PDB file of C-alpha atoms and ligand atoms in Angstrom:
ATOM      1  CA  MET T   1      -7.627  11.339  22.734  1.00  0.00           C
ATOM      2  CA  LYS T   2      -6.937  14.110  20.044  1.00  0.00           C
ATOM      3  CA  ARG T   3      -5.818  12.956  16.879  1.00  0.00           C
ATOM      4  CA  ARG T   4      -5.676  15.463  13.661  1.00  0.00           C
ATOM      5  CA  ALA T   5      -8.146  14.838  10.959  1.00  0.00           C
ATOM      6  CA  ILE T   6      -6.723  14.574   7.236  1.00  0.00           C
ATOM      7  CA  VAL T   7      -8.194  14.693   4.032  1.00  0.00           C
ATOM      8  CA  ALA T   8      -6.138  13.504   1.261  1.00  0.00           C
ATOM      9  CA  ALA T   9      -6.743  13.820  -2.632  1.00  0.00           C
ATOM     10  CA  ASN T  10      -5.433  10.767  -4.587  1.00  0.00           C
ATOM     11  CA  TRP T  11      -5.563  12.291  -8.497  1.00  0.00           C
ATOM     12  CA  LYS T  12      -4.187   8.829  -9.919  1.00  0.00           C
ATOM     13  CA  MET T  13      -3.347   9.275 -13.657  1.00  0.00           C
ATOM     14  CA  ASN T  14      -5.690  12.039 -13.770  1.00  0.00           C
ATOM     15  CA  GLY T  15      -5.491  15.975 -13.935  1.00  0.00           C
ATOM     16  CA  GLY T  16      -2.806  18.238 -15.105  1.00  0.00           C
ATOM     17  CA  LEU T  17      -1.807  21.931 -14.933  1.00  0.00           C
ATOM     18  CA  GLU T  18      -5.284  23.209 -15.075  1.00  0.00           C
ATOM     19  CA  LEU T  19      -6.593  21.063 -12.193  1.00  0.00           C
ATOM     20  CA  VAL T  20      -3.308  22.244 -10.338  1.00  0.00           C
ATOM     21  CA  ASN T  21      -4.304  25.724 -11.106  1.00  0.00           C
ATOM     22  CA  THR T  22      -8.193  25.495 -10.390  1.00  0.00           C
ATOM     23  CA  MET T  23      -7.447  23.327  -7.257  1.00  0.00           C
ATOM     24  CA  THR T  24      -4.865  26.007  -5.342  1.00  0.00           C
ATOM     25  CA  THR T  25      -7.207  29.046  -6.487  1.00  0.00           C
ATOM     26  CA  GLY T  26      -9.968  27.087  -5.002  1.00  0.00           C
ATOM     27  CA  LEU T  27      -8.235  26.029  -1.871  1.00  0.00           C
ATOM     28  CA  ASN T  28      -6.902  29.383  -1.300  1.00  0.00           C
ATOM     29  CA  SER T  29     -10.627  30.036   0.139  1.00  0.00           C
ATOM     30  CA  LEU T  30     -10.737  27.194   2.166  1.00  0.00           C
ATOM     31  CA  GLU T  31     -11.419  27.607   5.863  1.00  0.00           C
ATOM     32  CA  LEU T  32     -10.200  24.559   7.608  1.00  0.00           C
ATOM     33  CA  ALA T  33     -11.051  23.490  11.082  1.00  0.00           C
ATOM     34  CA  GLU T  34      -8.732  23.313  13.728  1.00  0.00           C
ATOM     35  CA  ASN T  35      -6.385  20.162  13.827  1.00  0.00           C
ATOM     36  CA  VAL T  36      -7.312  19.341   9.925  1.00  0.00           C
ATOM     37  CA  ASP T  37      -4.499  18.703   7.085  1.00  0.00           C
ATOM     38  CA  VAL T  38      -5.039  18.780   3.880  1.00  0.00           C
ATOM     39  CA  ILE T  39      -2.626  16.673   1.322  1.00  0.00           C
ATOM     40  CA  ILE T  40      -2.776  16.762  -2.368  1.00  0.00           C
ATOM     41  CA  CYS T  41      -1.443  14.189  -4.495  1.00  0.00           C
ATOM     42  CA  PRO T  42      -0.941  14.944  -8.207  1.00  0.00           C
ATOM     43  CA  SER T  43       1.033  12.745 -10.428  1.00  0.00           C
ATOM     44  CA  PHE T  44       4.866  13.190 -10.510  1.00  0.00           C
ATOM     45  CA  PRO T  45       5.279  16.013 -13.307  1.00  0.00           C
ATOM     46  CA  TYR T  46       2.996  18.169 -11.563  1.00  0.00           C
ATOM     47  CA  LEU T  47       4.440  18.374  -8.039  1.00  0.00           C
ATOM     48  CA  ALA T  48       6.665  21.054  -8.692  1.00  0.00           C
ATOM     49  CA  ALA T  49       3.725  22.966 -10.637  1.00  0.00           C
ATOM     50  CA  TRP T  50       2.171  22.421  -7.287  1.00  0.00           C
ATOM     51  CA  ASN T  51       4.788  24.395  -5.387  1.00  0.00           C
ATOM     52  CA  ILE T  52       4.592  26.970  -7.621  1.00  0.00           C
ATOM     53  CA  ALA T  53       1.148  27.519  -7.829  1.00  0.00           C
ATOM     54  CA  ALA T  54       0.725  27.184  -3.728  1.00  0.00           C
ATOM     55  CA  GLN T  55       3.180  29.729  -3.400  1.00  0.00           C
ATOM     56  CA  ALA T  56       1.816  32.302  -5.845  1.00  0.00           C
ATOM     57  CA  GLN T  57      -1.465  31.613  -3.757  1.00  0.00           C
ATOM     58  CA  GLN T  58      -0.046  31.689  -0.308  1.00  0.00           C
ATOM     59  CA  LEU T  59      -1.942  28.568   0.597  1.00  0.00           C
ATOM     60  CA  ASN T  60      -2.838  27.175   4.182  1.00  0.00           C
ATOM     61  CA  SER T  61       0.349  25.955   5.354  1.00  0.00           C
ATOM     62  CA  LYS T  62      -1.962  22.922   6.619  1.00  0.00           C
ATOM     63  CA  ILE T  63      -2.299  22.264   3.078  1.00  0.00           C
ATOM     64  CA  TYR T  64       0.585  19.665   2.227  1.00  0.00           C
ATOM     65  CA  LEU T  65       2.102  18.060  -0.943  1.00  0.00           C
ATOM     66  CA  GLY T  66       2.229  14.315  -1.323  1.00  0.00           C
ATOM     67  CA  ALA T  67       3.171  11.347  -3.849  1.00  0.00           C
ATOM     68  CA  GLN T  68       1.145   8.214  -4.841  1.00  0.00           C
ATOM     69  CA  ASN T  69       4.300   6.006  -5.128  1.00  0.00           C
ATOM     70  CA  VAL T  70       7.868   5.889  -4.193  1.00  0.00           C
ATOM     71  CA  CYS T  71      10.467   3.586  -5.027  1.00  0.00           C
ATOM     72  CA  GLN T  72      12.022   1.438  -1.834  1.00  0.00           C
ATOM     73  CA  HIS T  73      15.737   2.061  -3.438  1.00  0.00           C
ATOM     74  CA  ALA T  74      17.724   5.088  -2.647  1.00  0.00           C
ATOM     75  CA  GLN T  75      19.016   5.257  -6.171  1.00  0.00           C
ATOM     76  CA  GLY T  76      20.679   3.308  -8.999  1.00  0.00           C
ATOM     77  CA  ALA T  77      19.469   1.898 -12.200  1.00  0.00           C
ATOM     78  CA  PHE T  78      15.544   1.616 -11.387  1.00  0.00           C
ATOM     79  CA  THR T  79      14.174   2.921 -14.499  1.00  0.00           C
ATOM     80  CA  GLY T  80      10.951   4.974 -14.509  1.00  0.00           C
ATOM     81  CA  GLU T  81      11.151   4.883 -10.501  1.00  0.00           C
ATOM     82  CA  VAL T  82      11.414   8.075  -8.080  1.00  0.00           C
ATOM     83  CA  SER T  83      13.339   8.174  -5.060  1.00  0.00           C
ATOM     84  CA  VAL T  84      12.523   9.767  -1.726  1.00  0.00           C
ATOM     85  CA  ASP T  85      15.205  11.945  -1.571  1.00  0.00           C
ATOM     86  CA  MET T  86      13.859  13.110  -5.281  1.00  0.00           C
ATOM     87  CA  LEU T  87      10.714  13.505  -3.567  1.00  0.00           C
ATOM     88  CA  ASN T  88      12.168  15.598  -0.540  1.00  0.00           C
ATOM     89  CA  GLU T  89      13.923  17.790  -2.946  1.00  0.00           C
ATOM     90  CA  VAL T  90      10.498  18.809  -4.379  1.00  0.00           C
ATOM     91  CA  SER T  91       8.948  19.337  -0.874  1.00  0.00           C
ATOM     92  CA  VAL T  92       7.032  16.564  -0.556  1.00  0.00           C
ATOM     93  CA  ASN T  93       5.538  15.461   2.813  1.00  0.00           C
ATOM     94  CA  PHE T  94       3.373  12.607   2.635  1.00  0.00           C
ATOM     95  CA  VAL T  95       3.895   9.243   0.160  1.00  0.00           C
ATOM     96  CA  ILE T  96       0.967   6.922  -0.761  1.00  0.00           C
ATOM     97  CA  ILE T  97       2.112   3.629  -0.494  1.00  0.00           C
ATOM     98  CA  GLY T  98       0.377   0.115  -1.079  1.00  0.00           C
ATOM     99  CA  HIS T  99      -2.708   1.580  -2.939  1.00  0.00           C
ATOM    100  CA  SER T 100      -4.516  -1.188  -3.670  1.00  0.00           C
ATOM    101  CA  GLU T 101      -3.930  -0.562  -7.718  1.00  0.00           C
ATOM    102  CA  ARG T 102      -0.307  -0.464  -7.199  1.00  0.00           C
ATOM    103  CA  ARG T 103      -0.547  -4.146  -5.158  1.00  0.00           C
ATOM    104  CA  SER T 104      -3.257  -5.521  -8.065  1.00  0.00           C
ATOM    105  CA  ILE T 105      -1.856  -4.038 -11.346  1.00  0.00           C
ATOM    106  CA  TYR T 106       1.779  -3.862 -10.675  1.00  0.00           C
ATOM    107  CA  LYS T 107       1.825  -6.674  -8.288  1.00  0.00           C
ATOM    108  CA  GLU T 108       3.409  -4.707  -5.467  1.00  0.00           C
ATOM    109  CA  THR T 109       3.858  -7.380  -2.748  1.00  0.00           C
ATOM    110  CA  ASP T 110       3.479  -6.598   1.086  1.00  0.00           C
ATOM    111  CA  GLN T 111       7.399  -6.986   1.538  1.00  0.00           C
ATOM    112  CA  GLN T 112       7.779  -4.199  -1.008  1.00  0.00           C
ATOM    113  CA  VAL T 113       4.994  -2.312   0.720  1.00  0.00           C
ATOM    114  CA  ALA T 114       6.875  -2.213   4.080  1.00  0.00           C
ATOM    115  CA  ASP T 115      10.317  -1.375   2.530  1.00  0.00           C
ATOM    116  CA  LYS T 116       8.664   1.738   0.757  1.00  0.00           C
ATOM    117  CA  VAL T 117       7.156   2.482   4.059  1.00  0.00           C
ATOM    118  CA  LYS T 118      10.937   2.426   5.882  1.00  0.00           C
ATOM    119  CA  ALA T 119      12.454   4.214   3.140  1.00  0.00           C
ATOM    120  CA  THR T 120       9.806   7.085   3.576  1.00  0.00           C
ATOM    121  CA  LEU T 121      10.340   7.306   7.055  1.00  0.00           C
ATOM    122  CA  ASP T 122      13.910   7.079   7.005  1.00  0.00           C
ATOM    123  CA  ALA T 123      13.453  10.385   4.639  1.00  0.00           C
ATOM    124  CA  GLY T 124      11.477  12.211   6.954  1.00  0.00           C
ATOM    125  CA  LEU T 125       8.454  11.875   5.045  1.00  0.00           C
ATOM    126  CA  THR T 126       4.929  10.294   5.910  1.00  0.00           C
ATOM    127  CA  PRO T 127       3.967   7.430   4.684  1.00  0.00           C
ATOM    128  CA  ILE T 128      -0.060   6.804   3.877  1.00  0.00           C
ATOM    129  CA  LEU T 129      -0.245   3.232   3.902  1.00  0.00           C
ATOM    130  CA  CYS T 130      -2.979   1.832   2.286  1.00  0.00           C
ATOM    131  CA  ILE T 131      -4.703  -1.375   3.316  1.00  0.00           C
ATOM    132  CA  GLY T 132      -8.098  -3.076   2.120  1.00  0.00           C
ATOM    133  CA  GLU T 133      -9.936  -6.155   1.308  1.00  0.00           C
ATOM    134  CA  SER T 134     -11.678  -7.202  -1.988  1.00  0.00           C
ATOM    135  CA  GLU T 135     -15.188  -7.917  -2.326  1.00  0.00           C
ATOM    136  CA  ALA T 136     -14.577 -11.814  -1.919  1.00  0.00           C
ATOM    137  CA  GLU T 137     -12.536 -11.512   1.087  1.00  0.00           C
ATOM    138  CA  ARG T 138     -15.613  -9.149   2.466  1.00  0.00           C
ATOM    139  CA  MET T 139     -18.122 -12.054   1.304  1.00  0.00           C
ATOM    140  CA  ALA T 140     -16.000 -14.777   3.187  1.00  0.00           C
ATOM    141  CA  GLU T 141     -15.606 -13.141   6.401  1.00  0.00           C
ATOM    142  CA  GLN T 142     -12.023 -12.577   5.764  1.00  0.00           C
ATOM    143  CA  THR T 143     -11.679  -8.853   6.056  1.00  0.00           C
ATOM    144  CA  ASP T 144      -9.844  -8.737   9.796  1.00  0.00           C
ATOM    145  CA  LYS T 145      -7.384 -11.551   8.612  1.00  0.00           C
ATOM    146  CA  VAL T 146      -6.334  -9.793   4.899  1.00  0.00           C
ATOM    147  CA  LEU T 147      -5.892  -6.376   7.171  1.00  0.00           C
ATOM    148  CA  ALA T 148      -3.794  -8.171   9.742  1.00  0.00           C
ATOM    149  CA  GLN T 149      -1.857 -10.001   6.825  1.00  0.00           C
ATOM    150  CA  GLN T 150      -1.315  -6.687   5.558  1.00  0.00           C
ATOM    151  CA  LEU T 151      -0.154  -4.714   8.278  1.00  0.00           C
ATOM    152  CA  GLN T 152       1.740  -7.246   9.972  1.00  0.00           C
ATOM    153  CA  PRO T 153       5.046  -7.218   7.597  1.00  0.00           C
ATOM    154  CA  VAL T 154       4.983  -3.540   7.818  1.00  0.00           C
ATOM    155  CA  ILE T 155       5.296  -4.016  11.910  1.00  0.00           C
ATOM    156  CA  ASP T 156       7.860  -6.566  10.869  1.00  0.00           C
ATOM    157  CA  VAL T 157      10.081  -4.216   9.363  1.00  0.00           C
ATOM    158  CA  ILE T 158       9.681  -0.771  10.819  1.00  0.00           C
ATOM    159  CA  GLY T 159       8.550  -1.657  14.466  1.00  0.00           C
ATOM    160  CA  ILE T 160       5.320  -0.806  15.989  1.00  0.00           C
ATOM    161  CA  GLU T 161       6.839   2.877  17.684  1.00  0.00           C
ATOM    162  CA  ARG T 162       7.182   4.264  14.315  1.00  0.00           C
ATOM    163  CA  PHE T 163       3.359   3.434  13.232  1.00  0.00           C
ATOM    164  CA  ALA T 164       3.046   6.764  15.460  1.00  0.00           C
ATOM    165  CA  ASP T 165       4.656   8.641  12.427  1.00  0.00           C
ATOM    166  CA  ILE T 166       2.448   7.007   9.794  1.00  0.00           C
ATOM    167  CA  VAL T 167      -1.145   7.422   8.375  1.00  0.00           C
ATOM    168  CA  ILE T 168      -3.215   4.164   7.560  1.00  0.00           C
ATOM    169  CA  ALA T 169      -6.017   4.448   4.947  1.00  0.00           C
ATOM    170  CA  TYR T 170      -8.659   1.649   5.069  1.00  0.00           C
ATOM    171  CA  GLU T 171      -9.920   1.276   1.407  1.00  0.00           C
ATOM    172  CA  PRO T 172     -12.176  -1.682   0.627  1.00  0.00           C
ATOM    173  CA  ILE T 173     -11.241  -2.602  -3.028  1.00  0.00           C
ATOM    174  CA  TRP T 174     -14.888  -3.052  -4.028  1.00  0.00           C
ATOM    175  CA  ALA T 175     -15.255   0.502  -2.989  1.00  0.00           C
ATOM    176  CA  ILE T 176     -12.513   2.371  -4.765  1.00  0.00           C
ATOM    177  CA  GLY T 177     -14.247   4.185  -8.003  1.00  0.00           C
ATOM    178  CA  THR T 178     -17.308   2.224  -7.803  1.00  0.00           C
ATOM    179  CA  GLY T 179     -19.870   4.500  -6.164  1.00  0.00           C
ATOM    180  CA  LYS T 180     -20.262   1.614  -3.483  1.00  0.00           C
ATOM    181  CA  THR T 181     -19.389   3.218  -0.301  1.00  0.00           C
ATOM    182  CA  ALA T 182     -19.018   1.130   3.247  1.00  0.00           C
ATOM    183  CA  SER T 183     -21.539   2.128   5.371  1.00  0.00           C
ATOM    184  CA  ALA T 184     -20.479   4.600   8.265  1.00  0.00           C
ATOM    185  CA  GLN T 185     -21.026   1.511  10.669  1.00  0.00           C
ATOM    186  CA  MET T 186     -19.097  -1.054   8.505  1.00  0.00           C
ATOM    187  CA  ALA T 187     -16.203   1.247   8.012  1.00  0.00           C
ATOM    188  CA  GLN T 188     -16.274   2.350  11.673  1.00  0.00           C
ATOM    189  CA  GLN T 189     -16.241  -1.266  12.717  1.00  0.00           C
ATOM    190  CA  THR T 190     -13.097  -1.962  10.223  1.00  0.00           C
ATOM    191  CA  HIS T 191     -11.347   0.982  11.515  1.00  0.00           C
ATOM    192  CA  GLN T 192     -12.086  -0.202  15.137  1.00  0.00           C
ATOM    193  CA  PHE T 193     -10.639  -3.663  14.085  1.00  0.00           C
ATOM    194  CA  ILE T 194      -7.352  -1.886  12.495  1.00  0.00           C
ATOM    195  CA  ARG T 195      -6.998   0.169  15.820  1.00  0.00           C
ATOM    196  CA  GLN T 196      -7.209  -2.373  18.310  1.00  0.00           C
ATOM    197  CA  PHE T 197      -4.907  -4.498  16.264  1.00  0.00           C
ATOM    198  CA  ILE T 198      -2.359  -1.703  16.720  1.00  0.00           C
ATOM    199  CA  ALA T 199      -3.358  -1.259  20.285  1.00  0.00           C
ATOM    200  CA  ASN T 200      -2.695  -5.383  21.237  1.00  0.00           C
ATOM    201  CA  VAL T 201       0.949  -4.512  20.328  1.00  0.00           C
ATOM    202  CA  ASP T 202       1.071  -0.773  21.793  1.00  0.00           C
ATOM    203  CA  ILE T 203      -2.022   1.476  22.669  1.00  0.00           C
ATOM    204  CA  ASN T 204      -0.403   4.896  22.708  1.00  0.00           C
ATOM    205  CA  VAL T 205       0.522   4.041  19.231  1.00  0.00           C
ATOM    206  CA  ALA T 206      -2.853   2.993  18.236  1.00  0.00           C
ATOM    207  CA  ASN T 207      -4.319   5.894  19.760  1.00  0.00           C
ATOM    208  CA  LYS T 208      -2.162   8.329  17.844  1.00  0.00           C
ATOM    209  CA  VAL T 209      -1.913   7.068  14.312  1.00  0.00           C
ATOM    210  CA  PRO T 210      -5.007   8.601  12.110  1.00  0.00           C
ATOM    211  CA  LEU T 211      -6.913   6.003  10.292  1.00  0.00           C
ATOM    212  CA  LEU T 212      -8.380   7.195   6.569  1.00  0.00           C
ATOM    213  CA  TYR T 213     -11.165   5.818   4.882  1.00  0.00           C
ATOM    214  CA  GLY T 214     -11.174   5.496   1.495  1.00  0.00           C
ATOM    215  CA  GLY T 215     -13.537   4.557  -1.344  1.00  0.00           C
ATOM    216  CA  SER T 216     -16.271   6.377  -3.135  1.00  0.00           C
ATOM    217  CA  VAL T 217     -16.238   9.229  -0.474  1.00  0.00           C
ATOM    218  CA  ASN T 218     -18.272  12.212  -1.594  1.00  0.00           C
ATOM    219  CA  ALA T 219     -19.785  15.457  -0.642  1.00  0.00           C
ATOM    220  CA  LYS T 220     -22.711  13.858   0.634  1.00  0.00           C
ATOM    221  CA  ASN T 221     -21.518  11.006   2.822  1.00  0.00           C
ATOM    222  CA  SER T 222     -18.123  12.139   3.805  1.00  0.00           C
ATOM    223  CA  GLU T 223     -19.659  14.214   6.913  1.00  0.00           C
ATOM    224  CA  GLU T 224     -21.359  10.739   8.292  1.00  0.00           C
ATOM    225  CA  LEU T 225     -18.232   8.574   7.574  1.00  0.00           C
ATOM    226  CA  PHE T 226     -15.899  11.480   8.954  1.00  0.00           C
ATOM    227  CA  ALA T 227     -18.261  11.476  12.530  1.00  0.00           C
ATOM    228  CA  GLN T 228     -17.443   8.241  13.502  1.00  0.00           C
ATOM    229  CA  THR T 229     -15.110   7.549  16.629  1.00  0.00           C
ATOM    230  CA  ASP T 230     -11.838   5.644  14.741  1.00  0.00           C
ATOM    231  CA  ILE T 231     -12.380   7.636  11.513  1.00  0.00           C
ATOM    232  CA  ASP T 232     -10.082  10.498  11.037  1.00  0.00           C
ATOM    233  CA  GLY T 233     -10.619  11.500   7.443  1.00  0.00           C
ATOM    234  CA  GLY T 234     -10.062  10.492   4.393  1.00  0.00           C
ATOM    235  CA  LEU T 235      -8.525   9.514   1.130  1.00  0.00           C
ATOM    236  CA  ILE T 236     -10.373  10.689  -1.845  1.00  0.00           C
ATOM    237  CA  GLY T 237     -10.065   9.488  -5.425  1.00  0.00           C
ATOM    238  CA  GLY T 238     -12.940  10.619  -7.935  1.00  0.00           C
ATOM    239  CA  ALA T 239     -14.349  13.475  -5.994  1.00  0.00           C
ATOM    240  CA  SER T 240     -10.860  15.051  -5.313  1.00  0.00           C
ATOM    241  CA  LEU T 241     -10.817  16.203  -9.148  1.00  0.00           C
ATOM    242  CA  LYS T 242     -13.707  18.331  -8.752  1.00  0.00           C
ATOM    243  CA  VAL T 243     -12.882  21.535  -6.757  1.00  0.00           C
ATOM    244  CA  ASP T 244     -16.150  22.321  -5.232  1.00  0.00           C
ATOM    245  CA  GLU T 245     -16.787  18.786  -3.935  1.00  0.00           C
ATOM    246  CA  PHE T 246     -13.620  18.076  -2.816  1.00  0.00           C
ATOM    247  CA  ILE T 247     -13.672  21.423  -0.700  1.00  0.00           C
ATOM    248  CA  THR T 248     -16.797  20.344   0.735  1.00  0.00           C
ATOM    249  CA  ILE T 249     -15.483  17.198   1.740  1.00  0.00           C
ATOM    250  CA  CYS T 250     -12.571  19.080   3.450  1.00  0.00           C
ATOM    251  CA  SER T 251     -14.874  21.096   5.237  1.00  0.00           C
ATOM    252  CA  ALA T 252     -16.665  17.855   6.515  1.00  0.00           C
ATOM    253  CA  ALA T 253     -13.712  17.152   8.504  1.00  0.00           C
ATOM    254  CA  LYS T 254     -13.374  18.462  11.932  1.00  0.00           C
ATOM    255  CA  GLY T 255     -10.738  16.732  13.913  1.00  0.00           C
ATOM    256  CA  SER T 256     -10.923  15.033  17.418  1.00  0.00           C
TER     257      SER T 256
HETATM  258  C1  PEP N   1      -8.549   6.121  -4.332  1.00  0.00           C
HETATM  259  O1  PEP N   1      -8.367   5.374  -5.109  1.00  0.00           O
HETATM  260  O2  PEP N   1      -8.130   6.140  -3.080  1.00  0.00           O
HETATM  261  C2  PEP N   1      -9.893   6.091  -3.839  1.00  0.00           C
HETATM  262  C3  PEP N   1     -10.527   5.974  -2.694  1.00  0.00           C
HETATM  263  O3  PEP N   1     -10.821   6.223  -5.112  1.00  0.00           O
HETATM  264  P1  PEP N   1     -12.353   6.614  -5.149  1.00  0.00           P
HETATM  265  O4  PEP N   1     -12.339   7.874  -4.234  1.00  0.00           O
HETATM  266  O5  PEP N   1     -12.563   7.119  -6.425  1.00  0.00           O
HETATM  267  O6  PEP N   1     -13.188   5.560  -4.946  1.00  0.00           O
END
């Protein structure tokens, strides 16, 4: 089954105008393999600036803009929040939803995550749904159960057919920002579980949905990780702040 590969950059609360300029300049010379897309997710204040810089550089149309979060509500008295319509207006195509930092620091629940996924899809944007287990859960052999518990509420809210229109990022919490990467074999095994979990409900959807790996991906380990059957690219944190390293990671994605 042919699936596109995706390399997504999650800048978190890092970077600024300088990175917008150096990254758009750097990406200008990137030759992407066929069937590979790149998504850059800067902080909200830089979304519009990215568009201006990307236009000035005439960036490849396979380099998309993403946001790191969105509100599940359409509008109203939600101070500090950003709606799907606002993201649409600044040409955002993807939205990271349910990142473990949002789940743990801001106490986002599975239900809120599912509602955000629905609001994003309803607005015609593509959610990048993040799921992943803690180190204690991995040690207690609870990984599959935890991932199933994170996926099921989203299936319940949007229905399995719409999973064909989302991207899933598997990010073991113990590997995020720690320099500890899951081995390619461990990541593949977990991705296989995720795909099988979806296949148990709808095999066609399971074959279509891109599954990204995230957690200390870098220029050295990306090629081996991306070569795994069920790994369709990566969600990159720290290494996406370094232009040369990020470009090397993008070049490691081949698509299937
Ligand atoms: C992330 O936060 O999504 C992430 C994968 O971070 P890092 O690559 O720094 O581990």
